PDB file of C-alpha atoms in Angstrom:
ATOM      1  CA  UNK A 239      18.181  48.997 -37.475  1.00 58.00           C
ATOM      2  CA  UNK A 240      15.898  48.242 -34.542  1.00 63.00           C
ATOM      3  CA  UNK A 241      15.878  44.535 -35.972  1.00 63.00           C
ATOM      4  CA  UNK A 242      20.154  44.596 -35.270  1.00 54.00           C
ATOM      5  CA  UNK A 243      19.870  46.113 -31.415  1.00 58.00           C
ATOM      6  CA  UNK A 244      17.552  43.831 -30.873  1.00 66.00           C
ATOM      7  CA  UNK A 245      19.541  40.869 -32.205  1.00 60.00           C
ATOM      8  CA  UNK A 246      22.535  42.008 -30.561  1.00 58.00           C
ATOM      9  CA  UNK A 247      21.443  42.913 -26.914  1.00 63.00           C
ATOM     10  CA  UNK A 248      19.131  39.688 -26.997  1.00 63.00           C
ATOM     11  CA  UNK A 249      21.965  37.306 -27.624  1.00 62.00           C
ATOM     12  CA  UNK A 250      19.377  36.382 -30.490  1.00 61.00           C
ATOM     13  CA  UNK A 251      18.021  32.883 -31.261  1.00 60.00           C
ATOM     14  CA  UNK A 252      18.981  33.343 -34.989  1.00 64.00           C
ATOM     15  CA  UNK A 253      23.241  33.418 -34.850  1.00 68.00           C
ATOM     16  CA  UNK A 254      25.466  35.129 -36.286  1.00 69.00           C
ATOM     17  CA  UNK A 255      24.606  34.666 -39.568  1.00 70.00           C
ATOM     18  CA  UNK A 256      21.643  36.722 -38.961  1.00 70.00           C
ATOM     19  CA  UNK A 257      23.276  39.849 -37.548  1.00 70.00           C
ATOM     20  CA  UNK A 258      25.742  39.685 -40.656  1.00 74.00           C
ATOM     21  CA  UNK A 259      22.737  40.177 -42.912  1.00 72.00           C
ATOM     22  CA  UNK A 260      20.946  42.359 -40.990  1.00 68.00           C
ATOM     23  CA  UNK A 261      24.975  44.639 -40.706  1.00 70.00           C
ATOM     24  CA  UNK A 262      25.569  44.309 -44.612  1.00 68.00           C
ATOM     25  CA  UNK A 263      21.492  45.586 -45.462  1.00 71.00           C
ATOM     26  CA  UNK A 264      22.158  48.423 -43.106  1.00 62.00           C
ATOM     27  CA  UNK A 265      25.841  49.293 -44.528  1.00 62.00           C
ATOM     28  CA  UNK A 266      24.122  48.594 -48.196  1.00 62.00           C
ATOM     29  CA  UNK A 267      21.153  51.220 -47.169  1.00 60.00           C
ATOM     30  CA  UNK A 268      23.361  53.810 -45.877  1.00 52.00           C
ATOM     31  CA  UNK A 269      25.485  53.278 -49.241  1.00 52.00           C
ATOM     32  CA  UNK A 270      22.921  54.306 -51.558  1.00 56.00           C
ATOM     33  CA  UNK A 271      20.957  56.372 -49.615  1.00 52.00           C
ATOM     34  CA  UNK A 272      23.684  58.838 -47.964  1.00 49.00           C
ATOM     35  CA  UNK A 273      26.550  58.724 -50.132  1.00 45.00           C
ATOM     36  CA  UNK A 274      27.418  61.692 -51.873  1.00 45.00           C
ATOM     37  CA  UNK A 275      28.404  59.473 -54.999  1.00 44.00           C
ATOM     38  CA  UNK A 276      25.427  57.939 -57.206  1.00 42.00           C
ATOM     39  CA  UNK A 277      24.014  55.578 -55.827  1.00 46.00           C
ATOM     40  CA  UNK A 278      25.332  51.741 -56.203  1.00 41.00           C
ATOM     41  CA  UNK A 279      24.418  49.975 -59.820  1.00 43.00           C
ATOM     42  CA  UNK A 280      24.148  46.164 -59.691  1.00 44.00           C
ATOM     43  CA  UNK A 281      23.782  45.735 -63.132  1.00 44.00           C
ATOM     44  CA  UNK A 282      26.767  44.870 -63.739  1.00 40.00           C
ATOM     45  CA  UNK A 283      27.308  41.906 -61.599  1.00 43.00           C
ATOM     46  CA  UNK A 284      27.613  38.515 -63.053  1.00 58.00           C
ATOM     47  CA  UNK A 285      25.992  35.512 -61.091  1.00 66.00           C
ATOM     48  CA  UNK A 286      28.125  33.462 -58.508  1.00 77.00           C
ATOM     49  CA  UNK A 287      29.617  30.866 -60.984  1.00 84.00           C
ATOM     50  CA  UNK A 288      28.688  27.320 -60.064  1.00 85.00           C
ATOM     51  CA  UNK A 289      32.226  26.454 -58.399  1.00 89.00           C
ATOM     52  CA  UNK A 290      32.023  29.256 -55.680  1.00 90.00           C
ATOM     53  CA  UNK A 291      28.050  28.757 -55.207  1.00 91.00           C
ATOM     54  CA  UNK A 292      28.772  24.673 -54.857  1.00 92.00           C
ATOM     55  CA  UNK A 293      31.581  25.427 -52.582  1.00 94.00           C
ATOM     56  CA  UNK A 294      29.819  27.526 -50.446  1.00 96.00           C
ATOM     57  CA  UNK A 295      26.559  24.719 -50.459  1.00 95.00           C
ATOM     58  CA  UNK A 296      29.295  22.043 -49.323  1.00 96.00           C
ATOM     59  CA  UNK A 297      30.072  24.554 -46.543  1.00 97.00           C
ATOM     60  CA  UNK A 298      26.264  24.774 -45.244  1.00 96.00           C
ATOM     61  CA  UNK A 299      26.188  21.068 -45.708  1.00 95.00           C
ATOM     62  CA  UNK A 300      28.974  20.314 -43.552  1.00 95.00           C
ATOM     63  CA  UNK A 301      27.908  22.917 -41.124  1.00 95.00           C
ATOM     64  CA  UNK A 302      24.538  22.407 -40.549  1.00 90.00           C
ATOM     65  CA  UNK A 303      24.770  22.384 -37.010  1.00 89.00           C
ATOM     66  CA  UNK A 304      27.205  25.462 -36.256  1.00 93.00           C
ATOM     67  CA  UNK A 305      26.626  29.031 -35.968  1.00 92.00           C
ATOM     68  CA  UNK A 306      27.737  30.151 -39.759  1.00 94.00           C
ATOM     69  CA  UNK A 307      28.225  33.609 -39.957  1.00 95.00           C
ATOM     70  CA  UNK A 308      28.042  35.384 -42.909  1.00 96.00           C
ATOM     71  CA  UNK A 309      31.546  36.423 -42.980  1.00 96.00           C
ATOM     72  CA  UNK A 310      32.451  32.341 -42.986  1.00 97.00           C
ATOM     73  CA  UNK A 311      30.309  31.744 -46.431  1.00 97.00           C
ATOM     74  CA  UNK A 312      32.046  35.211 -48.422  1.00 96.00           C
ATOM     75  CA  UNK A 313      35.031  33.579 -47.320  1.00 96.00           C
ATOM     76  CA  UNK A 314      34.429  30.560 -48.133  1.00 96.00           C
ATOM     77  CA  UNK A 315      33.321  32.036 -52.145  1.00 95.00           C
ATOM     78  CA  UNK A 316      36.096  34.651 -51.783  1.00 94.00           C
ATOM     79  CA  UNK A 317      34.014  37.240 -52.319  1.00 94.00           C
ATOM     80  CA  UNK A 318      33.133  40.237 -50.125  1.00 94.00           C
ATOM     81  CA  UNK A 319      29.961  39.411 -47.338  1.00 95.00           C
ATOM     82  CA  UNK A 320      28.112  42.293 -49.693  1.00 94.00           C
ATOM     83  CA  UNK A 321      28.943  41.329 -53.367  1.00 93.00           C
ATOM     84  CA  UNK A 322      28.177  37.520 -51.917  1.00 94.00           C
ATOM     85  CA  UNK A 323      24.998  38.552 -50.551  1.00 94.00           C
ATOM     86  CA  UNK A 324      24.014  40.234 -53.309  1.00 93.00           C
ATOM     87  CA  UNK A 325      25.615  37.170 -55.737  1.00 93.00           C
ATOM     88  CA  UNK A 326      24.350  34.324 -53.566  1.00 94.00           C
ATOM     89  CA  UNK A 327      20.573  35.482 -53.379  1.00 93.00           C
ATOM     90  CA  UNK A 328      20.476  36.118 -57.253  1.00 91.00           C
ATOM     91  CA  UNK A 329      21.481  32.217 -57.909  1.00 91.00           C
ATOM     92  CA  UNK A 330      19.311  30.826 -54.915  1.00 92.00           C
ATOM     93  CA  UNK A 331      16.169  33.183 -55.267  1.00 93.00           C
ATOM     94  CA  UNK A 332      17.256  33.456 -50.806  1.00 95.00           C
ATOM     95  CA  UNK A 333      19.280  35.198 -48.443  1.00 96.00           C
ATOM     96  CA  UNK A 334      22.190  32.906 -47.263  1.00 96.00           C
ATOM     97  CA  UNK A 335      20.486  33.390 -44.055  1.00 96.00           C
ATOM     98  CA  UNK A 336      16.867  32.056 -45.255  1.00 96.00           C
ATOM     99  CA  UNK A 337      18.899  29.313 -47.151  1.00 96.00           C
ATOM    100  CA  UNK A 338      20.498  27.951 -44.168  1.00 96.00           C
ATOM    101  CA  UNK A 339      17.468  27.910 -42.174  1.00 96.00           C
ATOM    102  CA  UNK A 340      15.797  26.157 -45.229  1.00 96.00           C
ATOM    103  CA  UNK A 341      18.666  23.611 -45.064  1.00 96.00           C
ATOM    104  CA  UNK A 342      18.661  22.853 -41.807  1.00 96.00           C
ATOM    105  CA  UNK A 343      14.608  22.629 -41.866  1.00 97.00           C
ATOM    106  CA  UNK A 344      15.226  20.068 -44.665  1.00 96.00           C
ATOM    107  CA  UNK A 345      17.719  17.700 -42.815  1.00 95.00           C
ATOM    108  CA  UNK A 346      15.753  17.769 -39.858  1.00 95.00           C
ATOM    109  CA  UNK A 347      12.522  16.984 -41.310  1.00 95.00           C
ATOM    110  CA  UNK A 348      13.530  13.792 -43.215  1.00 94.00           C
ATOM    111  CA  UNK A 349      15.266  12.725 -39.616  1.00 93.00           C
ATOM    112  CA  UNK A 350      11.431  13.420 -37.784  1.00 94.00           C
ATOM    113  CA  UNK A 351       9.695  11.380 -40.831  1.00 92.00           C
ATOM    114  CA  UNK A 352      12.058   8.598 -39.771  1.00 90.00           C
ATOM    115  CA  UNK A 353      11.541   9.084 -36.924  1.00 89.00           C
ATOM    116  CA  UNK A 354      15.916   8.738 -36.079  1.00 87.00           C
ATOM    117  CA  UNK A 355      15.416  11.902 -33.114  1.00 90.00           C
ATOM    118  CA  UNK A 356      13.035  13.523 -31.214  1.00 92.00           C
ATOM    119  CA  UNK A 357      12.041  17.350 -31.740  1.00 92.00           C
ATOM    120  CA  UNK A 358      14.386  18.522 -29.296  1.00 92.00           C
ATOM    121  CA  UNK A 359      17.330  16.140 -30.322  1.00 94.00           C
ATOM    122  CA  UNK A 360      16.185  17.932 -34.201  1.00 93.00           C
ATOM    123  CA  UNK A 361      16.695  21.182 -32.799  1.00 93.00           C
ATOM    124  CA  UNK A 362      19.471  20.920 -31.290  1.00 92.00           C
ATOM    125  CA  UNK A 363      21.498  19.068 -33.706  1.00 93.00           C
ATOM    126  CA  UNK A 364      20.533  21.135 -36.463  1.00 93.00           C
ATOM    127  CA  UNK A 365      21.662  24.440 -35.137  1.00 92.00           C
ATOM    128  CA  UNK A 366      18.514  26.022 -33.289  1.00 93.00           C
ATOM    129  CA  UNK A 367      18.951  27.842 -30.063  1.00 88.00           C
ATOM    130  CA  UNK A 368      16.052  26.366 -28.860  1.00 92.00           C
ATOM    131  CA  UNK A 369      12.638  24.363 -29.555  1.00 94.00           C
ATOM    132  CA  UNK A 370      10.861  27.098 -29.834  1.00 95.00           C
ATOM    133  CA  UNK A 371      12.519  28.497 -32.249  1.00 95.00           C
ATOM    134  CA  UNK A 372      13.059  25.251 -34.504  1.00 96.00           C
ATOM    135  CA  UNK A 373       8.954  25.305 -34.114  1.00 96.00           C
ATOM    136  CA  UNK A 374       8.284  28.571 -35.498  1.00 97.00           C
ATOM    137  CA  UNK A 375      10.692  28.318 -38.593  1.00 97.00           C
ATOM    138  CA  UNK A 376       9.742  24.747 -39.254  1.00 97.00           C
ATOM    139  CA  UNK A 377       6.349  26.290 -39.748  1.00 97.00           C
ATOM    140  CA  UNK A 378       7.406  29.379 -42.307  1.00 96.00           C
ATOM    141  CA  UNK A 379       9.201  26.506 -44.256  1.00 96.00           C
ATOM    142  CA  UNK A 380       7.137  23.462 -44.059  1.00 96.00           C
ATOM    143  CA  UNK A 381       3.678  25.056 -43.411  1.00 96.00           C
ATOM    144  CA  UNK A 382       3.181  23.136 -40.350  1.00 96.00           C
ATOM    145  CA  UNK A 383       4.371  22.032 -36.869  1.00 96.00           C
ATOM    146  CA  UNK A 384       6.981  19.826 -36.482  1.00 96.00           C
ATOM    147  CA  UNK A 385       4.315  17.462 -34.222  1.00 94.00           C
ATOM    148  CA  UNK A 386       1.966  17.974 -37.005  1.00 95.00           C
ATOM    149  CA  UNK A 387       4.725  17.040 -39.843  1.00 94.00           C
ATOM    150  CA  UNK A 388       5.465  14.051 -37.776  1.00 92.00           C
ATOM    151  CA  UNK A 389       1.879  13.173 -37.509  1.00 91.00           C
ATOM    152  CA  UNK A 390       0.877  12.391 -41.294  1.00 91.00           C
ATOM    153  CA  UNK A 391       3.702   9.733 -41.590  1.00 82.00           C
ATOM    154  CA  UNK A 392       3.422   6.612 -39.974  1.00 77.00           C
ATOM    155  CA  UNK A 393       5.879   5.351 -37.811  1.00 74.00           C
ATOM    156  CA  UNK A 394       7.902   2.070 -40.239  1.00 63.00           C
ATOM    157  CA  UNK A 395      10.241   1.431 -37.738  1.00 58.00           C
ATOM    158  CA  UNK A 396      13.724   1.423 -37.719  1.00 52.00           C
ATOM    159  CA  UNK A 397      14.714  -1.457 -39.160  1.00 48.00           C
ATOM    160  CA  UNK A 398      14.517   0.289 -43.271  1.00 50.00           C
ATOM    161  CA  UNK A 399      17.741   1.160 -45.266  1.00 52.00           C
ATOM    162  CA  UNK A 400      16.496   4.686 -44.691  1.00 49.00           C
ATOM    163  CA  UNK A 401      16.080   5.052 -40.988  1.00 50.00           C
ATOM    164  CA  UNK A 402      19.729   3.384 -41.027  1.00 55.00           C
ATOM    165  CA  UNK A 403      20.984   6.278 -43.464  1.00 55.00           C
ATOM    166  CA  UNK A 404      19.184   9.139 -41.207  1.00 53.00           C
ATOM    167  CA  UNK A 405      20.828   7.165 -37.614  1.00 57.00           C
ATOM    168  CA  UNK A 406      24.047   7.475 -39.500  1.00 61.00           C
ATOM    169  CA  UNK A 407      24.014  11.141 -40.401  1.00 60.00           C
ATOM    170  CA  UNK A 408      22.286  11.707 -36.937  1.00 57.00           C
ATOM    171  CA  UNK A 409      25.683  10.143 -35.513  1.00 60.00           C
ATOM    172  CA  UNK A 410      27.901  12.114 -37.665  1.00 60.00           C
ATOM    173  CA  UNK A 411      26.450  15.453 -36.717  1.00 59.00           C
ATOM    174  CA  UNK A 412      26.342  14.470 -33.272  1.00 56.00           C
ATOM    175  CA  UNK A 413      29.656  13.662 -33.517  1.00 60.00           C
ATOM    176  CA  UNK A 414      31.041  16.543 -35.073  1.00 57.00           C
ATOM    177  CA  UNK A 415      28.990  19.012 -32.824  1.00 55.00           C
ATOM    178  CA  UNK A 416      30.149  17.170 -29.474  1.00 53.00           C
ATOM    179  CA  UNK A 417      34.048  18.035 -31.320  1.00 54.00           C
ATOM    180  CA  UNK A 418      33.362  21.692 -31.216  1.00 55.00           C
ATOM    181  CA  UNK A 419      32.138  21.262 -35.036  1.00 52.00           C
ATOM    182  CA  UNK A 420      35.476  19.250 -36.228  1.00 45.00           C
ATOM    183  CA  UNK A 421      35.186  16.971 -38.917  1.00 40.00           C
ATOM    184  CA  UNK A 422      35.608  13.796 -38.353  1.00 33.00           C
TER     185      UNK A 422
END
């Protein structure tokens, strides 16, 4: 609960997406905890089939950049934010709010191994409030520094098929984010 205030009064470097998760644990906790029925059983739910789950991958995908909330990706499956939750982390093994961080860790690290942006171009395009913050989940993901990721790979230049690909997607994003997250 102290996690949410926090969040919310800070204007938080994590979005919305964060605050969702943190709402729907803290709605689930009161659920089973204070209820005067029994408490919830999950036994009986199935795992997100492999249309909704894709769907909902697509969305991240073509989102990177934005703040996703967790009410966008249940609507998005067209499932409740709390039976998606619950649904989305049994198929992934993460939170949709780890999974989007993973993502977005993902993307930006092949784009600082070609070396297409700088860290704070990275950042920025890929949906982090600020440096800092890009820094410290970099690390939980990758298990080092951004500067220290970029440092075992030598710099090939920009002339490969690859560097090309990652200055492509680099435009798209920027392009969409400079839209107010339109698709282009």
């Amino acid at each position: 609960m102290q996690a949410l205030l926090i969040e919310a009064e800070s204007g938080g470097p994590n979005g919305r997406l964060y605050g969702d998760t943190l709402t729907t644990a803290l709605a689930a906790h009161f659920v089973n905890h204070y209820s005067t029925a029994s408490p919830l059983d999950f036994s009986s739910l199935k795992i997100i089939d492999r249309q909704r789950l894709g769907s909902v991958v697509d969305y991240i995908e073509a989102h990177l950049s934005e703040d996703i909330g967790l009410s966008d990706l249940a609507l998005e499956a067209g499932l409740s934010k709390f039976h998606f939750s619950r649904l989305f982390k049994a198929a992934t093994g993460l939170t949709p709010h780890k999974y989007l961080l993973k993502r977005r860790i993902e993307h930006a690290a092949q784009a600082l191994q070609k070396r297409a942006m700088t860290l704070s171009e990275a950042s920025y395009l890929f949906g982090f409030t600020d440096q800092s913050h890009f820094t410290r989940v970099f690390k939980q993901v990758k298990g080092m520094t951004p500067k220290q990721f970029v440092g075992i790979y030598p710099d090939t230049g920009s002339n490969s098929k690859a560097s090309q690909q990652t200055e492509a997607d680099f435009a798209r994003i920027h392009a969409r984010h400079t839209t107010g997250g339109k698709r282009l």
